[in-house]
Amino acid sequence: TTRNSRPNIVLLMADDLGVGDLFCYGNKSVSTPNIDRLASEGVMLTQHLAAAPMCTPSRAAFLTGRYPIRSGMVSPYNLNRALTWLGGSGGLPTNETTFAKLLQHRGYRTGLIGKWHLGLSCASRNDHCYHPLNHGFHYFYGMPFGLLSDCQASRKPELHRWLRIKLWISTALIGLVPFLLLIPKFARWFSVPWKVIFFFALLAFLFFISWYSSYGFTRRWNCILMRNHEIIQQPMKEEKVASLLLKEALAFIERYKREPFLLFFSFLHVHTPLISREKFVGHSKYGRYGDNVEEMDWMVGKILDALDRERLANHTLVYFTSDNGGHLESLDGDTQLGGWNGLYKGGKGMGGWEGGIRVPGIFRWPTVLEAGRVISEPTSLMDIYPTLSYIGGGILPQDRVIDGQNLMPLLEGRASHSHHEFLFHYCGVYLHTVRWHQKDCATVWKVHYVTPKFYPEGSGACYGSGICSCSGDVTYHDPPLLFDISRDPSEAVPLNPDNEPLFDSVIKKMEAAIKEHRATLTPAPQQFSVFNTIWKPWLQPCCGTFPFCGCDKEDDILPTAP
């Protein structure tokens, strides 16, 4: 292997793509030739696990190599489990060191194209303390937030839909009071002072303004396109954004092809509202969602073509993954708008079930990794951090716990057993599930202490609320549910002391591991506190004079080197 020269690194992350959505992972109804080509020319991981079943905490773990509970990037509430407003004040703490920062110190040119979703400002509108440029990226072009159905004016709102309905109803009820008070006044039953009527009318108006000023303008406030620190489009023109991101990615490769570069291409695909360009509409057998997957695959192909064209392919490590499992509850009537998680139970938002956290994982590095290798050992998205540090010649931070493991020994075939003995699966701040990969054999045990309550019962997802809860509407298991994932990957047959002689010893071993793990946790500022998650007008990024925000500078600017 060419160890002394550092490779270029291209990381491709899909948004909400299920492990069962790719042809190479067994989906025969969708066509993904470019991602399949990556898999056949590289190494495929079949037990690759996100550290959280939601965008924000999963991405925080990916960038830092640490469980998101360590950086305070998990939520104690069911309502806000990923960041909800660009005008909020939570984000990836500045004292966390991302792999981009490590590689930047090693002379890499680092770029992030696409979705960030790890916060923007702390205390004032343009302090951009959580901005990608403050976290080790030289260049950023994309959405500081991420795609929402709200970004397409014609679609049903996605952000806190049920809460919004309740707010509308409350507004109507408060608004009725002054009208009801007019009845006795005009019917001359008894006199109601105008002051009282005016007071209730004012109250209704203020209540309405207090929530509508944020929720009424979700598209304008959250769906923003930025280049570095500058807003390029507000609101973003959603139908053109995929082409712009691809153009930027290709320009980045062209610009830095002569020095080692790290390109993190964070797709807006395949999150709702599933915007695909015309040539992909009706392209797949799987409706709008399938069209979107196939467009994403085509974009992957364009990036791989650019590496081939510049003769960089042999000298570039390419990695493909998703931030969490497919979103089962994402529906439009009866049409499924979310992904498919293969034979695995559950999906996005579910802390412990395999479908929420098992994601694709593909590594290609032609001169170093043997083509066509398949690894079924448990690996984590947090492993990318120490792996990149190792191949980029960086030194891992010594002052904090890094939960990831360097994957190179496994990928190169020098090791056959994953270094992860225990993996902890959180839902928000709550530990739901633990996985134990026995050191001396291939068995992988999984124990669930908490599982979500499906609605309707037996449906396999939480269709009533749109996403499963982490606490409250859940089932606590005592004794816990135990599965042998190596024999029962779809978690269909819970084991018990009668059919599994090792039941008690496995549970004991898990409890000791939890105790040990909890001893390594130190309190971190809670990024999802109520104060941090509410929308703050003074933090709202704005192109123009607040609140009259809006611009489109994309047409008159050609991408220039930063």
Coordinates of C-alpha atoms in Angstrom, one line a residue:
T1 CA 0.0 0.0 0.0
T2 CA 1.1 3.6 -0.6
R3 CA 1.1 4.6 3.0
N4 CA 3.5 7.5 2.8
S5 CA 1.4 9.5 0.3
R6 CA -1.9 10.7 1.7
P7 CA -5.0 9.9 -0.4
N8 CA -7.7 12.3 -1.4
I9 CA -10.9 11.6 0.6
V10 CA -14.4 11.8 -0.8
L11 CA -17.2 11.2 1.7
L12 CA -20.8 10.7 0.3
M13 CA -23.6 10.8 2.8
A14 CA -27.3 10.4 1.9
D15 CA -30.0 11.8 4.0
D16 CA -32.6 9.2 5.4
L17 CA -31.6 6.5 2.9
G18 CA -32.6 3.0 4.1
V19 CA -30.2 0.1 4.0
G20 CA -32.6 -1.7 1.8
D21 CA -32.8 1.0 -0.8
L22 CA -29.7 0.1 -2.9
F23 CA -29.4 -2.7 -5.5
C24 CA -26.1 -3.9 -4.0
Y25 CA -27.8 -4.3 -0.6
G26 CA -30.5 -6.5 -2.1
N27 CA -33.1 -4.1 -3.5
K28 CA -33.9 -5.5 -6.9
S29 CA -36.5 -3.0 -7.8
V30 CA -34.4 0.2 -7.8
S31 CA -31.4 0.8 -10.1
T32 CA -28.3 2.2 -8.5
P33 CA -25.4 1.3 -10.9
N34 CA -22.9 3.8 -9.7
I35 CA -23.2 3.0 -6.0
D36 CA -23.1 -0.7 -7.0
R37 CA -19.9 0.0 -8.9
L38 CA -18.4 1.5 -5.8
A39 CA -19.3 -1.7 -3.9
S40 CA -18.0 -4.1 -6.5
E41 CA -14.7 -2.1 -6.7
G42 CA -14.4 -1.7 -3.0
V43 CA -15.4 -3.1 0.4
M44 CA -19.0 -3.4 1.6
L45 CA -20.0 -3.3 5.3
T46 CA -23.2 -5.1 6.0
Q47 CA -23.5 -4.3 9.8
H48 CA -22.6 -0.6 9.6
L49 CA -24.4 1.4 12.3
A50 CA -25.3 5.1 12.8
A51 CA -24.7 6.4 16.3
A52 CA -28.2 7.8 16.4
P53 CA -31.4 7.3 14.4
M54 CA -31.8 11.1 13.6
C55 CA -29.9 13.6 11.4
T56 CA -28.4 16.0 13.9
P57 CA -27.0 13.6 16.5
S58 CA -25.9 11.1 13.9
R59 CA -24.0 13.7 12.0
A60 CA -22.4 15.1 15.2
A61 CA -21.2 11.6 16.0
F62 CA -19.9 11.0 12.5
L63 CA -17.8 14.3 12.5
T64 CA -16.4 13.8 16.0
G65 CA -16.1 10.0 16.3
R66 CA -17.9 10.3 19.6
Y67 CA -21.4 9.3 20.9
P68 CA -23.5 12.5 20.5
I69 CA -24.4 12.4 24.3
R70 CA -20.7 13.3 24.9
S71 CA -21.1 16.6 23.0
G72 CA -24.6 17.4 24.3
M73 CA -26.0 16.9 20.8
V74 CA -28.9 14.7 21.9
S75 CA -32.4 15.8 23.0
P76 CA -34.2 15.0 26.2
Y77 CA -37.5 15.9 24.5
N78 CA -39.5 14.0 21.9
L79 CA -40.5 17.2 20.0
N80 CA -37.1 18.5 19.0
R81 CA -34.7 15.6 18.3
A82 CA -32.9 17.2 15.5
L83 CA -32.2 21.0 15.3
T84 CA -35.4 22.7 14.3
W85 CA -34.5 26.3 13.5
L86 CA -31.5 28.0 11.8
G87 CA -32.5 30.8 14.2
G88 CA -31.9 28.6 17.2
S89 CA -28.8 28.8 19.4
G90 CA -27.7 25.1 19.7
G91 CA -25.1 23.4 17.6
L92 CA -22.0 21.3 17.5
P93 CA -19.9 22.8 20.4
T94 CA -16.8 24.7 19.2
N95 CA -14.5 22.7 21.5
E96 CA -15.4 19.5 19.6
T97 CA -12.7 18.6 17.0
T98 CA -14.1 17.3 13.7
F99 CA -12.1 15.0 11.3
A100 CA -12.1 18.0 8.9
K101 CA -10.1 20.0 11.5
L102 CA -7.7 17.1 12.0
L103 CA -7.1 16.9 8.3
Q104 CA -6.9 20.6 7.8
H105 CA -4.0 20.6 10.3
R106 CA -2.3 17.9 8.1
G107 CA -2.4 20.1 5.0
Y108 CA -5.7 18.9 3.5
R109 CA -8.0 21.2 1.5
T110 CA -11.4 20.5 3.1
G111 CA -14.8 21.2 1.6
L112 CA -18.4 20.5 2.7
I113 CA -21.0 20.6 -0.1
G114 CA -24.7 20.1 0.9
K115 CA -26.5 19.6 4.2
W116 CA -24.9 20.7 7.5
H117 CA -27.7 20.6 10.2
L118 CA -25.3 21.2 13.1
G119 CA -26.2 24.7 14.1
L120 CA -25.1 28.2 12.9
S121 CA -25.0 31.0 15.4
C122 CA -24.7 31.3 19.2
A123 CA -25.4 34.8 20.4
S124 CA -25.8 37.2 17.4
R125 CA -27.0 37.0 13.9
N126 CA -23.7 36.6 12.1
D127 CA -21.4 35.1 14.8
H128 CA -21.6 31.8 12.9
C129 CA -19.9 30.0 15.8
Y130 CA -21.2 26.6 14.7
H131 CA -20.6 27.2 11.0
P132 CA -18.7 24.5 9.0
L133 CA -15.9 27.0 8.5
N134 CA -15.4 27.1 12.2
H135 CA -15.3 23.3 12.3
G136 CA -12.4 22.6 10.0
F137 CA -13.8 23.2 6.5
H138 CA -12.1 25.6 4.2
Y139 CA -15.1 25.9 1.9
F140 CA -18.8 25.4 2.4
Y141 CA -21.6 25.5 -0.2
G142 CA -25.0 24.3 0.7
M143 CA -27.8 24.3 3.2
P144 CA -26.8 25.2 6.8
F145 CA -30.0 23.4 7.8
G146 CA -31.3 20.6 5.5
L147 CA -34.2 19.8 3.3
L148 CA -37.8 19.8 4.8
S149 CA -41.1 19.4 3.0
D150 CA -41.6 23.0 4.1
C151 CA -38.9 24.0 1.5
Q152 CA -41.4 23.3 -1.3
A153 CA -44.3 25.8 -0.9
S154 CA -46.8 23.4 -2.5
R155 CA -46.1 20.5 0.0
K156 CA -47.7 19.8 3.4
P157 CA -45.6 21.2 6.2
E158 CA -43.3 18.7 7.9
L159 CA -41.8 20.7 10.8
H160 CA -43.9 20.1 14.0
R161 CA -47.1 19.5 11.9
W162 CA -49.2 18.3 14.9
L163 CA -48.0 21.2 17.1
R164 CA -49.0 23.6 14.4
I165 CA -52.5 22.2 14.1
K166 CA -52.9 22.6 17.9
L167 CA -51.6 26.2 17.7
W168 CA -54.1 27.1 15.0
I169 CA -57.0 25.6 17.1
S170 CA -55.8 27.4 20.3
T171 CA -55.6 30.7 18.3
A172 CA -59.1 30.2 17.0
L173 CA -60.4 29.5 20.5
I174 CA -58.7 32.5 22.1
G175 CA -59.9 34.6 19.1
L176 CA -63.5 33.6 19.8
V177 CA -63.5 35.0 23.3
P178 CA -63.8 38.7 22.3
F179 CA -66.6 37.9 19.9
L180 CA -68.5 35.9 22.5
L181 CA -68.1 38.8 24.9
L182 CA -69.8 41.1 22.3
I183 CA -73.0 39.0 22.5
P184 CA -74.1 39.9 26.1
K185 CA -73.0 43.5 25.3
F186 CA -75.2 43.9 22.3
A187 CA -78.0 41.7 23.6
R188 CA -78.0 44.1 26.7
W189 CA -77.9 41.1 29.1
F190 CA -75.1 42.7 31.1
S191 CA -72.4 45.2 30.2
V192 CA -68.9 44.0 29.3
P193 CA -66.3 46.9 29.3
W194 CA -64.6 47.5 26.0
K195 CA -61.3 47.3 27.8
V196 CA -62.0 43.6 28.6
I197 CA -63.0 42.9 25.0
F198 CA -59.9 44.7 23.7
F199 CA -57.7 42.9 26.1
F200 CA -58.8 39.5 24.8
A201 CA -58.5 40.6 21.2
L202 CA -55.0 41.8 21.9
L203 CA -54.2 38.5 23.7
A204 CA -55.4 36.5 20.7
F205 CA -53.3 38.6 18.3
L206 CA -50.2 38.4 20.4
F207 CA -50.5 34.6 20.8
F208 CA -50.9 34.3 17.0
I209 CA -47.9 36.5 16.3
S210 CA -45.8 34.6 18.9
W211 CA -45.9 31.3 17.0
Y212 CA -46.8 32.4 13.4
S213 CA -43.7 34.6 13.1
S214 CA -41.6 31.4 13.1
Y215 CA -43.9 28.6 11.8
G216 CA -45.6 30.8 9.2
F217 CA -42.2 31.5 7.5
T218 CA -40.4 28.1 7.9
R219 CA -39.4 28.1 4.2
R220 CA -37.9 31.6 4.4
W221 CA -36.2 31.0 7.7
N222 CA -34.8 27.5 7.3
C223 CA -34.5 26.8 3.6
I224 CA -31.4 28.9 2.8
L225 CA -28.5 28.3 0.5
M226 CA -25.1 29.6 1.6
R227 CA -21.6 29.9 0.2
N228 CA -19.1 30.2 3.1
H229 CA -20.5 32.9 5.3
E230 CA -22.7 34.5 2.6
I231 CA -26.4 33.8 2.0
I232 CA -26.8 33.0 -1.8
Q233 CA -30.6 32.3 -1.8
Q234 CA -33.3 32.9 0.7
P235 CA -35.6 31.1 0.3
M236 CA -33.7 28.5 -1.7
K237 CA -34.9 27.6 -5.2
E238 CA -35.4 23.9 -4.3
E239 CA -35.7 22.6 -7.9
K240 CA -32.3 23.9 -8.9
V241 CA -30.3 23.0 -5.8
A242 CA -29.2 19.5 -6.8
S243 CA -27.5 20.8 -10.0
L244 CA -25.8 23.6 -8.1
L245 CA -24.4 21.2 -5.4
L246 CA -23.1 18.9 -8.1
K247 CA -21.5 21.8 -10.0
E248 CA -19.8 23.0 -6.8
A249 CA -18.5 19.5 -6.0
L250 CA -17.0 19.1 -9.4
A251 CA -15.5 22.5 -9.2
F252 CA -13.9 21.7 -5.8
I253 CA -12.3 18.5 -7.2
E254 CA -11.0 20.5 -10.2
R255 CA -9.6 23.3 -8.0
Y256 CA -7.7 21.1 -5.5
K257 CA -6.8 18.0 -7.6
R258 CA -3.1 18.7 -7.1
E259 CA -3.1 18.7 -3.3
P260 CA -4.7 16.2 -0.9
F261 CA -8.3 17.2 -0.5
L262 CA -11.2 16.1 1.7
L263 CA -14.6 16.5 0.0
F264 CA -17.6 15.8 2.2
F265 CA -20.6 15.7 -0.1
S266 CA -23.7 15.7 2.1
F267 CA -26.7 15.0 -0.1
L268 CA -30.1 16.6 0.4
H269 CA -31.4 13.4 -1.3
V270 CA -33.5 11.4 -0.3
H271 CA -35.2 13.5 2.4
T272 CA -38.7 14.7 1.7
P273 CA -40.0 16.6 -0.4
L274 CA -38.1 14.3 -2.9
I275 CA -37.3 16.9 -5.5
S276 CA -36.0 15.2 -8.7
R277 CA -35.2 16.8 -12.0
E278 CA -37.5 16.1 -14.9
K279 CA -35.5 13.4 -16.5
F280 CA -35.7 11.3 -13.4
V281 CA -39.5 11.7 -12.7
G282 CA -41.1 8.4 -13.4
H283 CA -37.7 6.8 -13.9
S284 CA -38.0 4.1 -11.2
K285 CA -40.5 1.4 -10.3
Y286 CA -40.7 2.8 -6.8
G287 CA -42.5 6.2 -7.3
R288 CA -41.2 9.5 -6.3
Y289 CA -38.9 8.0 -3.7
G290 CA -37.3 5.6 -6.1
D291 CA -36.8 8.4 -8.7
N292 CA -35.0 10.4 -6.0
V293 CA -32.7 7.5 -5.1
E294 CA -31.9 7.0 -8.8
E295 CA -31.1 10.7 -9.3
M296 CA -28.8 10.5 -6.3
D297 CA -27.0 7.5 -7.8
W298 CA -26.6 9.4 -11.0
M299 CA -24.9 12.3 -9.0
V300 CA -22.6 9.8 -7.4
G301 CA -21.7 8.6 -10.9
K302 CA -20.8 12.2 -12.0
I303 CA -18.4 12.6 -9.0
L304 CA -16.8 9.2 -9.7
D305 CA -16.4 10.2 -13.4
A306 CA -14.6 13.4 -12.3
L307 CA -12.2 11.4 -10.3
D308 CA -11.6 9.1 -13.3
R309 CA -11.2 12.0 -15.6
E310 CA -8.6 13.7 -13.4
R311 CA -6.8 10.3 -12.9
L312 CA -7.4 10.5 -9.2
A313 CA -9.4 7.3 -8.7
N314 CA -6.5 5.1 -7.6
H315 CA -5.4 7.8 -5.2
T316 CA -8.8 8.6 -3.6
L317 CA -10.6 6.9 -0.8
V318 CA -14.4 7.1 -1.5
Y319 CA -16.9 6.3 1.2
F320 CA -20.7 6.1 0.9
T321 CA -23.2 5.9 3.7
S322 CA -26.5 7.3 5.1
D323 CA -27.1 9.3 8.3
N324 CA -29.8 7.0 9.6
G325 CA -32.4 4.4 8.4
G326 CA -35.3 5.1 6.1
H327 CA -38.3 7.1 7.4
L328 CA -41.2 4.7 7.5
E329 CA -43.8 7.2 8.6
S330 CA -43.2 9.6 5.8
L331 CA -46.4 9.2 3.7
D332 CA -48.5 11.1 1.3
G333 CA -51.9 9.5 1.6
D334 CA -50.9 5.8 0.8
T335 CA -47.8 6.7 -1.0
Q336 CA -44.6 5.8 0.8
L337 CA -42.2 8.8 0.7
G338 CA -39.5 7.3 2.9
G339 CA -37.0 4.5 2.5
W340 CA -37.0 0.8 2.9
N341 CA -34.9 -0.9 5.6
G342 CA -34.7 -4.4 4.1
L343 CA -35.4 -7.2 6.5
Y344 CA -34.6 -5.0 9.5
K345 CA -37.3 -3.9 12.0
G346 CA -38.1 -0.2 12.5
G347 CA -36.7 2.9 10.9
K348 CA -35.6 6.5 11.4
G349 CA -36.2 7.9 14.9
M350 CA -36.2 4.5 16.6
G351 CA -33.2 4.2 18.9
G352 CA -32.7 0.5 19.1
W353 CA -34.4 -1.4 16.3
E354 CA -31.9 -2.3 13.6
G355 CA -33.9 -0.5 10.8
G356 CA -33.3 2.9 12.4
I357 CA -29.5 2.7 12.6
R358 CA -28.2 0.0 10.1
V359 CA -27.1 1.9 7.0
P360 CA -25.0 1.3 3.9
G361 CA -21.2 1.5 4.3
I362 CA -19.0 1.3 1.2
F363 CA -15.2 2.0 1.0
R364 CA -13.3 2.1 -2.3
W365 CA -9.6 2.8 -2.5
P366 CA -8.4 0.8 -5.5
T367 CA -4.7 0.4 -4.9
V368 CA -5.2 -0.4 -1.2
L369 CA -8.5 -2.2 -0.6
E370 CA -9.3 -5.5 -2.2
A371 CA -12.3 -5.2 -4.5
G372 CA -15.5 -7.2 -3.7
R373 CA -14.8 -7.8 -0.1
V374 CA -17.9 -8.0 2.2
I375 CA -17.5 -7.4 5.9
S376 CA -20.4 -8.4 8.3
E377 CA -18.7 -7.3 11.5
P378 CA -20.3 -4.5 13.6
T379 CA -18.9 -1.1 12.5
S380 CA -20.0 2.4 13.3
L381 CA -20.2 5.8 11.5
M382 CA -18.0 7.0 14.4
D383 CA -15.2 4.8 13.0
I384 CA -14.7 7.2 10.1
Y385 CA -13.0 9.7 12.4
P386 CA -10.1 7.5 13.6
T387 CA -9.8 5.9 10.2
L388 CA -9.4 9.2 8.4
S389 CA -7.0 10.4 11.1
Y390 CA -4.9 7.3 10.5
I391 CA -4.7 7.5 6.7
G392 CA -4.2 11.3 6.8
G393 CA -1.4 11.1 9.3
G394 CA -3.2 13.0 12.0
I395 CA -3.0 12.5 15.7
L396 CA -6.2 11.7 17.6
P397 CA -7.1 14.2 20.4
Q398 CA -5.8 12.7 23.7
D399 CA -8.0 14.8 26.0
R400 CA -11.3 13.2 25.3
V401 CA -12.9 9.8 24.7
I402 CA -13.1 8.8 21.0
D403 CA -15.7 6.0 20.6
G404 CA -14.8 5.1 17.0
Q405 CA -12.2 2.5 16.0
N406 CA -9.7 2.7 13.1
L407 CA -11.3 0.5 10.3
M408 CA -8.1 0.0 8.2
P409 CA -7.1 -3.3 9.7
L410 CA -10.6 -4.7 9.0
L411 CA -10.8 -3.1 5.5
E412 CA -7.4 -4.3 4.5
G413 CA -8.0 -7.8 5.8
R414 CA -5.3 -7.6 8.5
A415 CA -7.9 -8.2 11.1
S416 CA -11.0 -10.3 10.9
H417 CA -12.8 -9.2 14.1
S418 CA -14.2 -5.7 14.7
H419 CA -12.7 -3.8 17.6
H420 CA -16.1 -2.9 18.9
E421 CA -17.1 -5.2 21.7
F422 CA -20.0 -3.1 22.9
L423 CA -22.1 -0.5 21.0
F424 CA -24.6 1.6 22.8
H425 CA -27.8 2.7 21.0
Y426 CA -29.4 5.9 22.3
C427 CA -32.7 7.5 21.5
G428 CA -32.2 11.1 22.4
V429 CA -30.5 11.1 25.9
Y430 CA -32.0 7.7 26.7
L431 CA -30.1 4.5 26.4
H432 CA -32.5 2.0 24.7
T433 CA -30.3 -0.8 23.5
V434 CA -26.9 -2.4 23.8
R435 CA -25.1 -4.6 21.3
W436 CA -22.4 -7.1 22.4
H437 CA -20.1 -8.6 19.8
Q438 CA -18.4 -11.4 21.6
K439 CA -14.6 -11.3 21.4
D440 CA -14.1 -15.0 20.8
C441 CA -16.8 -15.8 18.4
A442 CA -19.1 -14.4 15.7
T443 CA -22.2 -14.1 18.0
V444 CA -23.7 -10.6 18.2
W445 CA -26.2 -10.1 21.1
K446 CA -28.6 -7.2 21.3
V447 CA -30.6 -6.3 24.4
H448 CA -33.5 -3.8 24.4
Y449 CA -34.4 -2.1 27.6
V450 CA -36.8 0.3 26.0
T451 CA -38.7 0.0 22.7
P452 CA -41.2 2.5 21.0
K453 CA -44.9 1.7 21.0
F454 CA -46.0 1.2 17.4
Y455 CA -49.3 2.8 16.3
P456 CA -51.5 1.2 15.0
E457 CA -50.3 -1.8 17.1
G458 CA -48.3 -4.4 15.1
S459 CA -47.8 -1.9 12.2
G460 CA -44.0 -1.7 12.7
A461 CA -43.9 2.1 12.9
C462 CA -45.5 5.1 14.7
Y463 CA -47.9 6.3 12.0
G464 CA -50.0 8.3 14.6
S465 CA -47.3 10.8 15.4
G466 CA -45.0 10.7 12.3
I467 CA -42.0 9.6 14.3
C468 CA -41.5 7.3 17.4
S469 CA -40.9 8.7 20.9
C470 CA -37.8 8.1 22.9
S471 CA -39.6 8.4 26.3
G472 CA -43.2 8.6 27.5
D473 CA -45.0 6.6 24.8
V474 CA -42.6 3.6 25.0
T475 CA -42.4 0.1 26.5
Y476 CA -39.9 -0.6 29.3
H477 CA -38.7 -4.2 29.4
D478 CA -37.8 -6.0 32.6
P479 CA -36.3 -8.5 32.0
P480 CA -35.0 -6.8 28.8
L481 CA -35.6 -8.2 25.3
L482 CA -32.7 -10.3 24.1
F483 CA -31.9 -11.1 20.4
D484 CA -29.1 -13.0 18.8
I485 CA -28.6 -10.7 15.7
S486 CA -26.1 -13.1 14.1
R487 CA -28.9 -15.7 13.8
D488 CA -32.0 -13.5 13.9
P489 CA -31.1 -10.2 12.1
S490 CA -34.8 -9.1 11.8
E491 CA -35.2 -9.3 15.6
A492 CA -38.3 -11.5 15.3
V493 CA -37.7 -14.1 18.1
P494 CA -36.9 -12.6 21.5
L495 CA -34.9 -15.1 23.6
N496 CA -35.7 -15.9 27.2
P497 CA -34.2 -18.0 30.0
D498 CA -36.2 -21.1 28.8
N499 CA -34.9 -21.1 25.2
E500 CA -31.5 -19.5 25.8
P501 CA -29.3 -21.0 28.5
L502 CA -26.9 -18.0 28.3
F503 CA -29.7 -15.4 28.9
D504 CA -28.7 -14.4 32.5
S505 CA -25.0 -14.3 31.8
V506 CA -25.4 -12.2 28.7
I507 CA -27.7 -9.7 30.5
K508 CA -25.2 -9.5 33.4
K509 CA -22.3 -8.8 31.0
M510 CA -24.4 -6.0 29.3
E511 CA -25.2 -4.4 32.6
A512 CA -21.5 -4.3 33.6
A513 CA -20.7 -2.8 30.2
I514 CA -23.4 -0.1 30.7
K515 CA -22.0 0.8 34.1
E516 CA -18.5 1.1 32.6
H517 CA -19.7 3.2 29.7
R518 CA -21.7 5.6 32.0
A519 CA -18.5 6.1 34.1
T520 CA -16.9 7.6 31.0
L521 CA -19.7 10.2 30.4
T522 CA -19.0 13.8 31.6
P523 CA -21.8 16.4 31.6
A524 CA -21.9 18.6 28.5
P525 CA -23.9 21.7 27.8
Q526 CA -27.3 20.6 26.6
Q527 CA -27.6 21.8 23.0
F528 CA -31.3 20.9 22.8
S529 CA -32.4 22.8 25.8
V530 CA -35.8 24.5 25.4
F531 CA -34.0 27.9 25.2
N532 CA -31.6 26.7 22.5
T533 CA -34.3 25.2 20.3
I534 CA -36.8 28.1 20.2
W535 CA -36.6 30.4 17.2
K536 CA -34.9 33.7 18.0
P537 CA -35.4 36.6 15.6
W538 CA -32.0 38.1 16.6
L539 CA -30.2 34.9 15.4
Q540 CA -32.2 34.4 12.2
P541 CA -29.8 34.5 9.2
C542 CA -31.1 37.2 6.9
C543 CA -30.2 38.4 3.4
G544 CA -31.4 42.0 3.6
T545 CA -32.8 43.8 6.6
F546 CA -34.6 41.6 9.1
P547 CA -37.5 40.7 8.8
F548 CA -37.5 41.5 5.1
C549 CA -35.2 38.7 4.2
G550 CA -34.8 37.4 0.7
C551 CA -32.3 37.3 -2.2
D552 CA -31.1 35.2 -5.1
K553 CA -27.5 35.9 -6.0
E554 CA -26.9 32.5 -7.6
D555 CA -27.5 33.7 -11.2
D556 CA -24.8 36.3 -11.2
I557 CA -22.0 34.5 -9.4
L558 CA -19.7 31.9 -10.8
P559 CA -18.0 29.7 -8.2
T560 CA -14.6 31.2 -7.3
A561 CA -11.8 29.8 -5.2
P562 CA -12.1 30.7 -1.6

